[in-house]
Amino acid sequence: MDNDVLDPVIVTGFHASRTHKLTPGQKAAHRVLAVGRAPVEHGFAHPKNRWILTKLRTDPARATCLLRALLVLTDFEVNR
């Protein structure tokens, strides 16, 4: 049973070496894990970007330009 709360399952990736290459199925499993992990990593990264802005000490007009540029880059990266 996949959703058994009393018996959780930890899903990890496969490890490759020089002598043991990943099979196409293992590579596909890595892609599935990456798709699920990416939104979580982005979620942790966004508050860190906002924390940097609390240390910004500059002219408000310049800060506005910097903030707009940051939002454009962040939006571009998230929607990529």
PDB file of C-alpha atoms in Angstrom:
ATOM      1  CA  MET A   1       0.000   0.000   0.000  1.00  0.00           C
ATOM      2  CA  ASP A   2       1.533   3.338  -1.072  1.00  0.00           C
ATOM      3  CA  ASN A   3      -0.187   5.668   1.417  1.00  0.00           C
ATOM      4  CA  ASP A   4       0.358   3.681   4.613  1.00  0.00           C
ATOM      5  CA  VAL A   5       1.090   6.267   7.342  1.00  0.00           C
ATOM      6  CA  LEU A   6       2.292   3.648   9.819  1.00  0.00           C
ATOM      7  CA  ASP A   7       4.833   2.200   7.374  1.00  0.00           C
ATOM      8  CA  PRO A   8       6.407   5.136   5.466  1.00  0.00           C
ATOM      9  CA  VAL A   9       8.573   4.498   2.427  1.00  0.00           C
ATOM     10  CA  ILE A  10      11.592   6.624   1.554  1.00  0.00           C
ATOM     11  CA  VAL A  11      12.196   6.935  -2.170  1.00  0.00           C
ATOM     12  CA  THR A  12      15.793   7.558  -3.207  1.00  0.00           C
ATOM     13  CA  GLY A  13      17.560   7.654  -6.525  1.00  0.00           C
ATOM     14  CA  PHE A  14      19.826   5.053  -8.047  1.00  0.00           C
ATOM     15  CA  HIS A  15      23.611   5.330  -7.942  1.00  0.00           C
ATOM     16  CA  ALA A  16      25.780   4.861 -11.005  1.00  0.00           C
ATOM     17  CA  SER A  17      29.459   4.050 -11.163  1.00  0.00           C
ATOM     18  CA  ARG A  18      32.018   3.623 -13.894  1.00  0.00           C
ATOM     19  CA  THR A  19      31.212  -0.045 -14.238  1.00  0.00           C
ATOM     20  CA  HIS A  20      27.462   0.175 -13.572  1.00  0.00           C
ATOM     21  CA  LYS A  21      25.604   2.630 -15.790  1.00  0.00           C
ATOM     22  CA  LEU A  22      21.974   3.541 -15.145  1.00  0.00           C
ATOM     23  CA  THR A  23      19.317   1.786 -17.184  1.00  0.00           C
ATOM     24  CA  PRO A  24      16.724   3.835 -19.089  1.00  0.00           C
ATOM     25  CA  GLY A  25      14.150   2.901 -16.436  1.00  0.00           C
ATOM     26  CA  GLN A  26      16.409   4.180 -13.660  1.00  0.00           C
ATOM     27  CA  LYS A  27      16.996   7.419 -15.572  1.00  0.00           C
ATOM     28  CA  ALA A  28      13.237   7.829 -15.931  1.00  0.00           C
ATOM     29  CA  ALA A  29      12.845   7.277 -12.178  1.00  0.00           C
ATOM     30  CA  HIS A  30      15.414  10.048 -11.568  1.00  0.00           C
ATOM     31  CA  ARG A  31      13.395  12.414 -13.769  1.00  0.00           C
ATOM     32  CA  VAL A  32      10.205  11.632 -11.829  1.00  0.00           C
ATOM     33  CA  LEU A  33      11.984  12.324  -8.529  1.00  0.00           C
ATOM     34  CA  ALA A  34      13.451  15.576  -9.888  1.00  0.00           C
ATOM     35  CA  VAL A  35      10.030  16.808 -11.025  1.00  0.00           C
ATOM     36  CA  GLY A  36       8.644  16.279  -7.532  1.00  0.00           C
ATOM     37  CA  ARG A  37      11.678  17.738  -5.781  1.00  0.00           C
ATOM     38  CA  ALA A  38      12.056  20.945  -7.838  1.00  0.00           C
ATOM     39  CA  PRO A  39       8.985  22.816  -6.474  1.00  0.00           C
ATOM     40  CA  VAL A  40      10.059  22.032  -2.916  1.00  0.00           C
ATOM     41  CA  GLU A  41      13.576  23.353  -3.517  1.00  0.00           C
ATOM     42  CA  HIS A  42      12.157  26.496  -5.143  1.00  0.00           C
ATOM     43  CA  GLY A  43       9.881  26.947  -2.142  1.00  0.00           C
ATOM     44  CA  PHE A  44      12.878  26.934   0.190  1.00  0.00           C
ATOM     45  CA  ALA A  45      14.864  29.272  -2.077  1.00  0.00           C
ATOM     46  CA  HIS A  46      12.267  32.063  -2.354  1.00  0.00           C
ATOM     47  CA  PRO A  47      12.281  33.127   1.327  1.00  0.00           C
ATOM     48  CA  LYS A  48      16.082  33.267   1.159  1.00  0.00           C
ATOM     49  CA  ASN A  49      15.859  35.778  -1.712  1.00  0.00           C
ATOM     50  CA  ARG A  50      13.509  37.982   0.301  1.00  0.00           C
ATOM     51  CA  TRP A  51      15.817  37.847   3.335  1.00  0.00           C
ATOM     52  CA  ILE A  52      18.592  39.330   1.210  1.00  0.00           C
ATOM     53  CA  LEU A  53      16.388  42.354   0.519  1.00  0.00           C
ATOM     54  CA  THR A  54      16.259  43.199   4.253  1.00  0.00           C
ATOM     55  CA  LYS A  55      19.997  43.938   4.105  1.00  0.00           C
ATOM     56  CA  LEU A  56      19.658  46.309   1.137  1.00  0.00           C
ATOM     57  CA  ARG A  57      20.793  49.854   1.972  1.00  0.00           C
ATOM     58  CA  THR A  58      20.507  52.078  -1.086  1.00  0.00           C
ATOM     59  CA  ASP A  59      18.418  54.797  -2.708  1.00  0.00           C
ATOM     60  CA  PRO A  60      14.708  53.748  -2.859  1.00  0.00           C
ATOM     61  CA  ALA A  61      14.542  54.404  -6.619  1.00  0.00           C
ATOM     62  CA  ARG A  62      17.543  52.141  -7.206  1.00  0.00           C
ATOM     63  CA  ALA A  63      16.110  49.530  -4.839  1.00  0.00           C
ATOM     64  CA  THR A  64      12.875  49.545  -6.861  1.00  0.00           C
ATOM     65  CA  CYS A  65      14.787  48.839 -10.077  1.00  0.00           C
ATOM     66  CA  LEU A  66      16.755  46.053  -8.403  1.00  0.00           C
ATOM     67  CA  LEU A  67      13.593  44.516  -6.969  1.00  0.00           C
ATOM     68  CA  ARG A  68      11.844  44.589 -10.348  1.00  0.00           C
ATOM     69  CA  ALA A  69      14.837  42.895 -11.975  1.00  0.00           C
ATOM     70  CA  LEU A  70      14.880  40.253  -9.230  1.00  0.00           C
ATOM     71  CA  LEU A  71      11.166  39.554  -9.680  1.00  0.00           C
ATOM     72  CA  VAL A  72      11.551  39.221 -13.457  1.00  0.00           C
ATOM     73  CA  LEU A  73      14.445  36.776 -13.067  1.00  0.00           C
ATOM     74  CA  THR A  74      12.624  34.792 -10.379  1.00  0.00           C
ATOM     75  CA  ASP A  75       9.455  34.601 -12.479  1.00  0.00           C
ATOM     76  CA  PHE A  76      11.495  33.529 -15.507  1.00  0.00           C
ATOM     77  CA  GLU A  77      13.233  30.787 -13.510  1.00  0.00           C
ATOM     78  CA  VAL A  78      10.018  29.466 -11.917  1.00  0.00           C
ATOM     79  CA  ASN A  79       8.090  29.401 -15.211  1.00  0.00           C
ATOM     80  CA  ARG A  80      10.943  27.820 -17.187  1.00  0.00           C
TER      81      ARG A  80
END
